[in-house]
Coordinates of C-alpha atoms in Angstrom, one line a residue:
X123 CA 102.9 75.1 71.0
X124 CA 99.4 75.7 72.4
X125 CA 99.8 77.8 75.6
X126 CA 96.3 78.7 76.5
X127 CA 92.9 77.2 75.8
X128 CA 89.4 78.4 76.5
X129 CA 86.1 77.1 75.1
X130 CA 86.1 79.6 72.2
X131 CA 89.7 80.7 72.1
X132 CA 93.0 79.0 71.7
X133 CA 96.4 80.7 71.9
X134 CA 99.5 79.3 70.4
X135 CA 103.1 80.5 70.7
X136 CA 106.0 79.9 68.3
X137 CA 109.6 81.0 68.1
X138 CA 110.1 83.5 65.3
X139 CA 113.7 84.8 64.9
X140 CA 114.5 83.9 68.5
X141 CA 111.5 85.8 69.8
X142 CA 108.1 84.4 71.0
X143 CA 105.1 85.3 68.9
X144 CA 101.5 84.6 69.9
X145 CA 98.6 83.7 67.6
X146 CA 94.9 83.3 68.4
X147 CA 92.6 80.7 66.9
X148 CA 88.9 79.9 67.4
X149 CA 85.6 81.8 67.2
X150 CA 86.8 84.6 69.5
X151 CA 90.2 85.0 67.7
X152 CA 89.0 88.3 66.0
X153 CA 87.8 89.7 69.3
X154 CA 91.1 88.7 71.0
X155 CA 93.2 90.3 68.2
X156 CA 93.9 93.6 70.1
X157 CA 95.0 91.6 73.2
X158 CA 97.3 89.4 71.1
X159 CA 98.8 92.4 69.3
X160 CA 99.5 94.1 72.6
X161 CA 101.2 90.9 74.0
X162 CA 103.3 90.6 70.9
X163 CA 104.4 94.2 71.2
X164 CA 105.4 93.6 74.8
X165 CA 107.4 90.5 73.9
X166 CA 109.1 92.1 70.9
X167 CA 112.1 93.2 73.1
X168 CA 112.0 90.3 75.4
X169 CA 113.8 86.9 75.6
X170 CA 112.4 83.9 77.4
X171 CA 114.3 82.3 80.2
X172 CA 113.8 78.9 78.5
X173 CA 111.9 77.2 75.7
X174 CA 111.2 73.5 75.3
X175 CA 108.9 71.2 73.4
X176 CA 106.4 71.2 76.3
X177 CA 106.9 74.5 78.1
X178 CA 108.0 78.1 77.8
X179 CA 109.3 80.0 80.8
X180 CA 109.1 83.7 79.8
X181 CA 110.1 85.3 83.1
X182 CA 110.1 84.8 86.9
X183 CA 107.3 87.4 86.8
X184 CA 105.1 85.5 84.3
X185 CA 103.6 82.0 84.7
X186 CA 105.0 79.2 82.5
X187 CA 103.1 78.3 79.5
X188 CA 101.0 76.2 79.2
X189 CA 99.6 76.3 82.7
X190 CA 96.4 77.3 84.5
X191 CA 98.2 80.3 85.9
X192 CA 99.1 81.4 82.4
X193 CA 95.5 81.1 81.3
X194 CA 94.6 83.4 84.2
X195 CA 97.3 85.9 83.1
X196 CA 95.8 86.1 79.6
X197 CA 92.4 86.8 81.2
X198 CA 94.0 89.5 83.3
X199 CA 95.4 91.1 80.1
X200 CA 92.0 91.1 78.5
X201 CA 90.5 92.6 81.7
X202 CA 93.2 95.4 81.6
X203 CA 92.4 96.3 78.0
X204 CA 88.7 96.4 78.8
X205 CA 89.4 98.6 82.0
X206 CA 88.2 95.9 84.3
X207 CA 90.3 95.9 87.5
X208 CA 92.0 92.6 88.3
X209 CA 94.8 92.4 90.8
X210 CA 97.4 90.5 88.7
X211 CA 99.7 90.3 91.8
X212 CA 98.8 90.0 95.5
X213 CA 101.7 90.4 97.8
X214 CA 101.5 89.8 101.5
X215 CA 104.1 90.6 104.2
X216 CA 104.1 87.4 106.3
X217 CA 106.6 88.6 108.9
X218 CA 108.0 91.8 110.3
X219 CA 111.2 90.5 111.8
X220 CA 114.3 91.1 109.7
X221 CA 118.0 90.8 110.4
X222 CA 118.8 93.8 108.2
X223 CA 118.3 97.5 108.5
X224 CA 118.2 98.6 104.9
X225 CA 118.6 102.3 104.2
X226 CA 115.8 102.1 101.7
X227 CA 113.3 100.0 103.8
X228 CA 109.7 101.1 102.9
X229 CA 108.1 99.7 106.1
X230 CA 110.2 100.4 109.2
X231 CA 107.3 102.1 111.1
X232 CA 104.5 99.7 110.4
X233 CA 103.2 98.1 113.6
X234 CA 100.4 95.7 114.8
X235 CA 100.0 92.0 115.4
X236 CA 101.4 89.9 112.6
X237 CA 98.8 87.9 110.5
X238 CA 98.2 84.4 111.6
X239 CA 98.4 81.5 109.1
X240 CA 94.7 81.2 108.6
X241 CA 94.4 84.9 107.9
X242 CA 97.2 84.7 105.3
X243 CA 95.5 81.7 103.7
X244 CA 92.3 83.7 103.5
X245 CA 94.2 86.5 101.7
X246 CA 95.5 84.0 99.2
X247 CA 92.1 82.4 98.6
X248 CA 90.4 85.8 98.1
X249 CA 93.2 87.1 95.9
X250 CA 92.9 84.0 93.7
X251 CA 89.1 84.3 93.5
X252 CA 89.7 87.9 92.3
X253 CA 91.8 86.7 89.4
X254 CA 95.4 87.0 90.7
X255 CA 98.0 84.9 88.9
X256 CA 100.9 85.6 91.2
X257 CA 101.0 85.5 95.0
X258 CA 104.2 86.9 96.5
X259 CA 105.4 86.5 100.1
X260 CA 107.2 89.5 101.5
X261 CA 108.5 90.7 104.8
X262 CA 110.6 91.4 106.8
X263 CA 112.5 88.2 106.0
X264 CA 110.0 85.6 104.9
X265 CA 112.5 82.8 105.3
X266 CA 112.1 83.3 109.1
X267 CA 108.5 82.3 109.0
X268 CA 108.3 78.6 110.0
X269 CA 105.1 77.9 108.0
X270 CA 106.3 79.4 104.8
X271 CA 106.3 76.0 102.9
X272 CA 102.7 75.5 104.0
X273 CA 101.7 78.9 102.9
X274 CA 103.3 78.3 99.5
X275 CA 101.6 75.0 99.1
X276 CA 98.2 76.8 99.8
X277 CA 98.6 78.8 96.6
X278 CA 98.0 75.8 94.4
X279 CA 98.0 75.7 90.6
X280 CA 95.9 78.7 89.9
X281 CA 98.9 81.1 90.4
X282 CA 102.6 81.1 90.6
X283 CA 104.1 81.8 94.1
X284 CA 107.2 83.9 94.8
X285 CA 109.1 85.0 97.8
X286 CA 111.4 87.9 98.5
X287 CA 114.4 87.2 100.6
X288 CA 117.7 88.7 101.7
X289 CA 119.1 85.1 101.7
X290 CA 119.3 85.0 105.5
X291 CA 117.8 81.8 106.7
X292 CA 117.4 80.3 103.2
X293 CA 119.2 77.0 104.0
X294 CA 119.5 74.0 101.7
X295 CA 116.8 72.1 103.6
X296 CA 114.4 75.1 103.5
X297 CA 115.0 75.6 99.7
X298 CA 114.1 71.9 99.1
X299 CA 111.0 72.2 101.2
X300 CA 109.9 75.3 99.2
X301 CA 110.6 73.6 95.9
X302 CA 108.5 70.6 97.0
X303 CA 105.7 73.0 98.2
X304 CA 105.6 74.6 94.7
X305 CA 107.5 77.8 95.0
X306 CA 108.0 79.2 91.5
X307 CA 110.8 81.7 92.3
X308 CA 112.8 83.3 95.1
X309 CA 113.8 86.9 94.6
X310 CA 117.0 87.6 96.5
X311 CA 118.1 91.1 97.0
X312 CA 121.4 92.2 95.7
X313 CA 121.7 96.0 96.2
X314 CA 125.3 96.0 95.1
X315 CA 127.5 93.4 93.4
X316 CA 130.2 94.5 95.8
X317 CA 130.4 93.0 99.3
X318 CA 131.1 96.1 101.3
X319 CA 128.6 98.3 99.5
X320 CA 125.9 95.7 99.7
X321 CA 126.5 95.2 103.5
X322 CA 126.4 99.0 104.0
X323 CA 123.0 99.3 102.2
X324 CA 121.7 96.4 104.2
X325 CA 123.0 97.8 107.4
X326 CA 124.7 94.5 108.5
X327 CA 128.1 92.9 108.0
X328 CA 127.6 89.4 106.4
X329 CA 124.5 90.4 104.4
X330 CA 126.3 89.8 101.1
X331 CA 127.5 86.4 102.2
X332 CA 124.0 85.5 103.2
X333 CA 122.6 86.5 99.8
X334 CA 125.2 84.4 97.9
X335 CA 124.5 81.4 100.2
X336 CA 120.7 81.7 99.7
X337 CA 121.1 82.0 95.9
X338 CA 123.3 78.9 95.8
X339 CA 120.9 76.9 98.0
X340 CA 117.9 77.9 96.0
X341 CA 119.6 76.9 92.7
X342 CA 120.8 73.6 94.2
X343 CA 117.1 72.9 95.0
X344 CA 116.2 73.6 91.4
X345 CA 114.3 76.8 92.3
X346 CA 114.3 79.7 89.9
X347 CA 116.3 82.7 91.2
X348 CA 115.8 86.3 90.5
X349 CA 118.4 88.8 91.6
X350 CA 116.4 91.8 92.8
X351 CA 118.3 95.1 92.8
X352 CA 116.9 98.4 94.0
X353 CA 118.6 100.9 91.8
X354 CA 119.5 104.4 93.0
X355 CA 121.9 107.1 91.7
X356 CA 124.5 105.5 94.0
X357 CA 124.6 102.1 92.3
X358 CA 123.3 102.7 88.8
X359 CA 126.9 102.6 87.5
X360 CA 127.1 99.0 88.8
X361 CA 124.6 97.5 86.3
X362 CA 127.2 95.6 84.3
X363 CA 128.8 94.2 87.4
X364 CA 125.4 93.1 88.7
X365 CA 124.7 91.4 85.4
X366 CA 128.1 89.7 85.6
X367 CA 127.3 88.5 89.1
X368 CA 124.0 87.1 87.8
X369 CA 125.8 85.2 85.1
X370 CA 128.5 83.9 87.5
X371 CA 125.9 82.6 90.0
X372 CA 123.6 81.1 87.3
X373 CA 120.6 83.3 88.2
X374 CA 117.6 83.2 85.8
X375 CA 116.8 86.9 85.9
X376 CA 118.1 90.3 87.1
X377 CA 115.2 92.5 88.1
X378 CA 115.9 96.2 88.5
X379 CA 113.6 98.3 90.7
X380 CA 113.9 102.0 91.3
X381 CA 114.5 103.4 94.8
X382 CA 111.4 105.1 96.2
X383 CA 111.4 108.1 98.6
X384 CA 109.4 106.4 101.3
X385 CA 110.1 104.8 104.7
X386 CA 113.8 105.3 105.7
X387 CA 114.4 107.0 102.3
X388 CA 111.5 109.4 102.6
X389 CA 113.6 112.5 103.0
X390 CA 115.9 111.7 100.0
X391 CA 113.8 113.2 97.3
X392 CA 116.9 114.4 95.6
X393 CA 118.4 110.9 95.5
X394 CA 115.9 109.0 93.3
X395 CA 116.3 108.2 89.6
X396 CA 116.1 110.9 87.0
X397 CA 114.5 110.6 83.6
X398 CA 118.0 110.1 82.2
X399 CA 118.6 107.2 84.7
X400 CA 115.3 105.6 83.6
X401 CA 116.3 105.9 80.0
X402 CA 119.6 104.3 80.9
X403 CA 117.8 101.3 82.5
X404 CA 115.5 101.0 79.5
X405 CA 118.6 100.7 77.2
X406 CA 120.2 98.2 79.5
X407 CA 117.0 96.1 79.5
X408 CA 116.7 96.1 75.8
X409 CA 120.4 95.5 75.1
X410 CA 120.7 92.5 77.4
X411 CA 117.4 90.9 76.2
X412 CA 118.5 91.1 72.6
X413 CA 121.3 88.6 73.3
X414 CA 120.3 85.0 73.7
X415 CA 123.2 84.6 76.2
X416 CA 122.9 85.4 79.9
X417 CA 120.0 85.9 82.2
X418 CA 116.9 87.8 81.4
X419 CA 116.7 91.5 82.6
X420 CA 113.5 93.2 83.8
X421 CA 113.9 96.9 84.4
X422 CA 110.7 98.0 86.1
X423 CA 111.0 101.7 85.6
X424 CA 110.7 100.8 81.9
X425 CA 108.1 98.0 82.2
X426 CA 105.9 100.1 84.5
X427 CA 106.4 103.3 82.4
X428 CA 104.3 104.9 79.7
X429 CA 105.7 102.8 76.9
X430 CA 104.5 99.6 78.5
X431 CA 102.1 98.8 81.4
X432 CA 102.1 101.9 83.5
X433 CA 102.2 101.8 87.3
X434 CA 100.5 98.6 88.8
X435 CA 99.9 100.1 92.3
X436 CA 96.2 99.8 93.2
X437 CA 95.4 99.0 89.6
X438 CA 97.0 95.6 89.0
X439 CA 98.8 95.1 92.3
X440 CA 97.5 95.0 95.9
X441 CA 99.7 94.6 99.0
X442 CA 98.7 93.4 102.4
X443 CA 101.2 94.4 105.2
X444 CA 102.1 92.2 108.1
X445 CA 99.3 93.4 110.3
X446 CA 96.6 93.1 107.6
X447 CA 96.4 96.7 106.3
X448 CA 95.8 96.7 102.5
X449 CA 97.9 99.1 100.4
X450 CA 98.0 99.8 96.7
X451 CA 101.6 98.4 96.7
X452 CA 104.4 97.9 99.2
X453 CA 105.7 101.4 98.5
X454 CA 102.5 103.5 98.8
X455 CA 101.7 103.8 102.6
X456 CA 98.0 104.3 102.4
X457 CA 95.7 101.8 104.0
X458 CA 92.3 101.3 102.5
X459 CA 91.2 98.8 105.2
X460 CA 92.3 95.8 107.1
X461 CA 91.6 92.2 106.0
X462 CA 90.7 91.3 109.7
X463 CA 87.7 93.6 109.3
X464 CA 86.8 93.5 105.6
X465 CA 87.1 91.2 102.6
X466 CA 90.0 91.8 100.3
X467 CA 87.5 92.2 97.4
X468 CA 85.6 95.0 99.2
X469 CA 88.8 96.8 100.0
X470 CA 89.9 96.4 96.4
X471 CA 86.7 98.0 95.2
X472 CA 87.2 100.9 97.7
X473 CA 90.7 101.4 96.3
X474 CA 89.3 101.6 92.8
X475 CA 87.1 104.6 93.7
X476 CA 90.1 106.6 95.1
X477 CA 90.8 109.5 92.8
X478 CA 94.5 108.9 92.6
X479 CA 94.0 105.3 91.4
X480 CA 91.6 105.9 88.6
X481 CA 92.8 105.2 85.0
X482 CA 96.3 104.4 83.9
X483 CA 99.3 106.0 85.6
X484 CA 102.3 106.4 83.4
X485 CA 104.7 106.4 86.3
X486 CA 105.1 105.7 90.0
X487 CA 102.8 108.1 91.7
X488 CA 105.3 108.3 94.6
X489 CA 107.2 110.5 92.2
X490 CA 104.2 112.7 91.6
X491 CA 104.7 116.0 93.5
X492 CA 101.0 116.7 93.7
X493 CA 100.3 113.3 95.2
X494 CA 103.1 113.7 97.8
X495 CA 101.9 117.2 98.7
X496 CA 98.4 115.9 99.3
X497 CA 99.7 113.2 101.7
X498 CA 102.5 114.8 103.7
X499 CA 102.0 112.6 106.8
X500 CA 103.1 109.5 104.9
X501 CA 106.6 110.7 104.1
X502 CA 108.0 111.5 107.5
X503 CA 111.5 109.9 107.7
X504 CA 111.4 107.3 110.5
X505 CA 114.4 106.9 112.8

């Protein structure tokens, strides 16, 4: 199947021993060979969500192929290998209000007037012009923003759109509106597969029930669903149960993100994942993706580690908070400017000149003791 086409380069994908393998054809095939080799290395331990005669869905984090967004993803991979900075992902917090009080919330102290619809649309437009192939709506609870379907529709075909959610407010009607608007995936937080523990982490009784309701409504509307689990030493033993819940619900993917010592978790430096924990997540990722059965697993401590992509923050990811401040990612509380005063592109260039964001980072810099020591004001634990 041909999955990407440019004037001098065509990329085809075929299933080889239940895995996807890419091949380049055309005058630029030789030039593209290192890119294709790298992509094939990445997909060697992966399984797609679905394959068909006309389309392959690799992951909720990757555009379907063929599509205009997938073409842009290939361009972003080429840019990364040639050290040209392209923000693969632009995420924007569209609301601050949230019914939960999560113990690991990264943004409890951020203040300021929430971005208006036109300002968010400008962020989307500028991010797309910079080469982004995924636009993510974050919060707070994005489902409480009344114009979310209109914002999703504004993304258009150049990128896939995603939204995080706790499930609160994700009704059947809203799910259908989001599907019609073009939402690619909703990522619903499941911090524990066990009701009482999930509600404890979310700081609210009923949070688990809301998550399950949101998942079912999204699936009924034919949206893709990613269960998004923030993994800490407290819940890493629940990986199998979380995977079982994903199977039971019919989720398309289980994404595992590591807890970050920032925001309400800032003082818990001794309660983050160890190297042994990360190795455990890596094994879990590879084991589950070797089987053709069950949902796909994306363990980000592995995917954003030295074996794979390295940390995306400020290099391939840019985050705009609810008041317009632009951060390297949602977990690094350093503002490089505000989109109300400057263009996103100018702020991105400024970010690229920052000494801590130059070159590839093999791991989350929030685990870098030198970086944290240089920015002590960012890690005060809010009440």
